[in-house]
Coordinates of C-alpha atoms in Angstrom, one line a residue:
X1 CA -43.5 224.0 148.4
X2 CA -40.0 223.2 147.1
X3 CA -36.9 223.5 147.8
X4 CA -33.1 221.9 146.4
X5 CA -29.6 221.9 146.5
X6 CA -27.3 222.9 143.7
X7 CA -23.8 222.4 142.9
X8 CA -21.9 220.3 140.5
X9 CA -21.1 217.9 141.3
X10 CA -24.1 217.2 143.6
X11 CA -24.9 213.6 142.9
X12 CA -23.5 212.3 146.0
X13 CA -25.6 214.8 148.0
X14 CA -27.4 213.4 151.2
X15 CA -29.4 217.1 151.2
X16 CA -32.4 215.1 150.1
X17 CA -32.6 212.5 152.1
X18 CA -31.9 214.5 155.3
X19 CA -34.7 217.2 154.3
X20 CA -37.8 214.7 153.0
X21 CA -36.8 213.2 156.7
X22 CA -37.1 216.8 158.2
X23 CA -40.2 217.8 156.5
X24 CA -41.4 214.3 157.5
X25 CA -40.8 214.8 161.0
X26 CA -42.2 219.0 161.2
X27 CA -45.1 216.9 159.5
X28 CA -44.7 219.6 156.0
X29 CA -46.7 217.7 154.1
X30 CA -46.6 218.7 150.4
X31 CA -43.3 219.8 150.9
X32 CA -40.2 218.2 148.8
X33 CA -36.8 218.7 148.1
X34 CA -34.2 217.7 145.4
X35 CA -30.7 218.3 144.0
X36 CA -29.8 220.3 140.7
X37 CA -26.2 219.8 139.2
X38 CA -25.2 223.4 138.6
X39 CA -22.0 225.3 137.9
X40 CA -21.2 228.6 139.2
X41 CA -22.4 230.0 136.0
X42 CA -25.2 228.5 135.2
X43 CA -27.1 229.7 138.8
X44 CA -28.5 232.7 137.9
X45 CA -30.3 231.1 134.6
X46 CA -31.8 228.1 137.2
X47 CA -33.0 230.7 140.0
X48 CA -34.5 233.2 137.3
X49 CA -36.6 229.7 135.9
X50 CA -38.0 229.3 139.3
X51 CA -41.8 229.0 139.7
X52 CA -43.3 230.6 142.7
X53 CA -43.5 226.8 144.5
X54 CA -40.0 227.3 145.2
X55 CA -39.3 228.3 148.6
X56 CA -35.6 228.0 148.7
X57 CA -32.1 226.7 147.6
X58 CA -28.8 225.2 149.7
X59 CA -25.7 226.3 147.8
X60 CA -22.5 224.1 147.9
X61 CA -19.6 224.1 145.5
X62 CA -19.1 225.9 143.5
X63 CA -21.9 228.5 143.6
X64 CA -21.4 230.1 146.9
X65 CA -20.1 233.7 145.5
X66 CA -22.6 233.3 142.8
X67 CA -25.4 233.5 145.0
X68 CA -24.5 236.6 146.1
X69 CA -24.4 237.9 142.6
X70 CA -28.0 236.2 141.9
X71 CA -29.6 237.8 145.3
X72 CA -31.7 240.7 145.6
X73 CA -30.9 241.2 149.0
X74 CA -27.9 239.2 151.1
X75 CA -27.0 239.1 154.9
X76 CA -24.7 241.1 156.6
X77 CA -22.9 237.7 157.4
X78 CA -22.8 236.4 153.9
X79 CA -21.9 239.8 152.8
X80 CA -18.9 240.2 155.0
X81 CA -17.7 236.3 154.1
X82 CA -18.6 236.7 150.5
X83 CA -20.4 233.6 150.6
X84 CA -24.3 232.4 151.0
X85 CA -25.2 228.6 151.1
X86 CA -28.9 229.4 151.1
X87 CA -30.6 231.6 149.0
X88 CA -34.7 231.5 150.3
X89 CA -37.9 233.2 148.1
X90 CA -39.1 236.2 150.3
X91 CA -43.2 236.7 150.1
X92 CA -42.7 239.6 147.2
X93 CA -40.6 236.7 145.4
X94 CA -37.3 238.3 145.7
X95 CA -34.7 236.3 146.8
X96 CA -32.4 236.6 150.0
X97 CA -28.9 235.1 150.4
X98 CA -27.7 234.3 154.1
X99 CA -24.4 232.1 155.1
X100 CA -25.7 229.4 157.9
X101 CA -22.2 227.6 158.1
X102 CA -20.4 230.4 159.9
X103 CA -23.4 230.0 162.9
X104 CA -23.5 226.3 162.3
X105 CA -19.8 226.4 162.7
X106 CA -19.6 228.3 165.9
X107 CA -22.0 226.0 167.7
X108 CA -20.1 222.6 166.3
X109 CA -17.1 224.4 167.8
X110 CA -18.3 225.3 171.2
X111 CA -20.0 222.2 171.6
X112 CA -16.5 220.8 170.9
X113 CA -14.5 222.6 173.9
X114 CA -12.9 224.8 171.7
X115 CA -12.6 228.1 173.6
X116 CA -11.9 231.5 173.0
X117 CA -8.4 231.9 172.4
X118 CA -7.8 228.9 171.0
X119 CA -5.8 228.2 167.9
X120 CA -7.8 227.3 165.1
X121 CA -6.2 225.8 161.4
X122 CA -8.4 226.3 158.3
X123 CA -7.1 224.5 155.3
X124 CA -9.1 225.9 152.0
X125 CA -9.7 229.6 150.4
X126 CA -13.4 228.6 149.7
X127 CA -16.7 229.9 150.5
X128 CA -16.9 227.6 153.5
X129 CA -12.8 228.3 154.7
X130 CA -14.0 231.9 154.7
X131 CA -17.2 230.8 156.4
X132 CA -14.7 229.0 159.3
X133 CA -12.4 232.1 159.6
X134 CA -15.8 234.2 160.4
X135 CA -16.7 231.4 163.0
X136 CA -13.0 231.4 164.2
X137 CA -13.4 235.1 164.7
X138 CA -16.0 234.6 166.6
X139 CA -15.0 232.4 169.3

């Protein structure tokens, strides 16, 4: 199976690194992951040349919206932010957007001290400001 992440720029990425290491470690042998350099724009033309091997995608800048729009079907969470940062291939070969920051965020937070009620500064209008807002909110 595959799997990358996109974005432009996405040179600097440590994705790969980080995954090979996990699919190392979960022993997924045969898996492998990469990084594409892909505007917002040019997303839907990558995903749609997509074999079947491909299992999934991590979106960063600046395709978070766009993977929405690319999507067949899209989480209530990335919905309501109006941003995914993983688009996965279902079984059928359709593919599902989620947005795994705002959870992510929620547990760096809470595993931080910060408690409900507390003030919380967000500096950004992207995809992942709107993804800290949600986790905010949820505190």
């Amino acid at each position: 199976m595959r799997a990358a992440v996109v974005g432009k720029p996405i040179a600097h990425s440590l994705s790969p690194v980080i995954h090979e290491a996990g699919y190392a470690a979960a022993g997924l042998t045969g898996w492998s992951y990469t990084r594409f350099e892909c505007a917002a724009d040019e997303l839907a033309g990558l995903v749609a040349g997509l074999g079947p091997e491909w299992a999934g995608l991590s979106v960063t800048m600046p395709g978070k919206e766009a993977a929405l729009a690319v999507a067949d079907g899209v989480s209530p969470v990335a919905a309501a932010v109006g941003a995914a940062n993983t688009l996965v291939r279902r079984p059928d070969g359709t593919w599902y957007a989620d947005n795994t920051d705002v959870a992510g965020m929620v547990d760096v937070l809470t595993g931080a001290g910060v408690a409900r009620g507390a003030t919380v500064t967000v500096l950004g209008a992207g995809g992942t400001a709107r993804a800290a807002l949600a986790a905010a909110a949820r505190l």
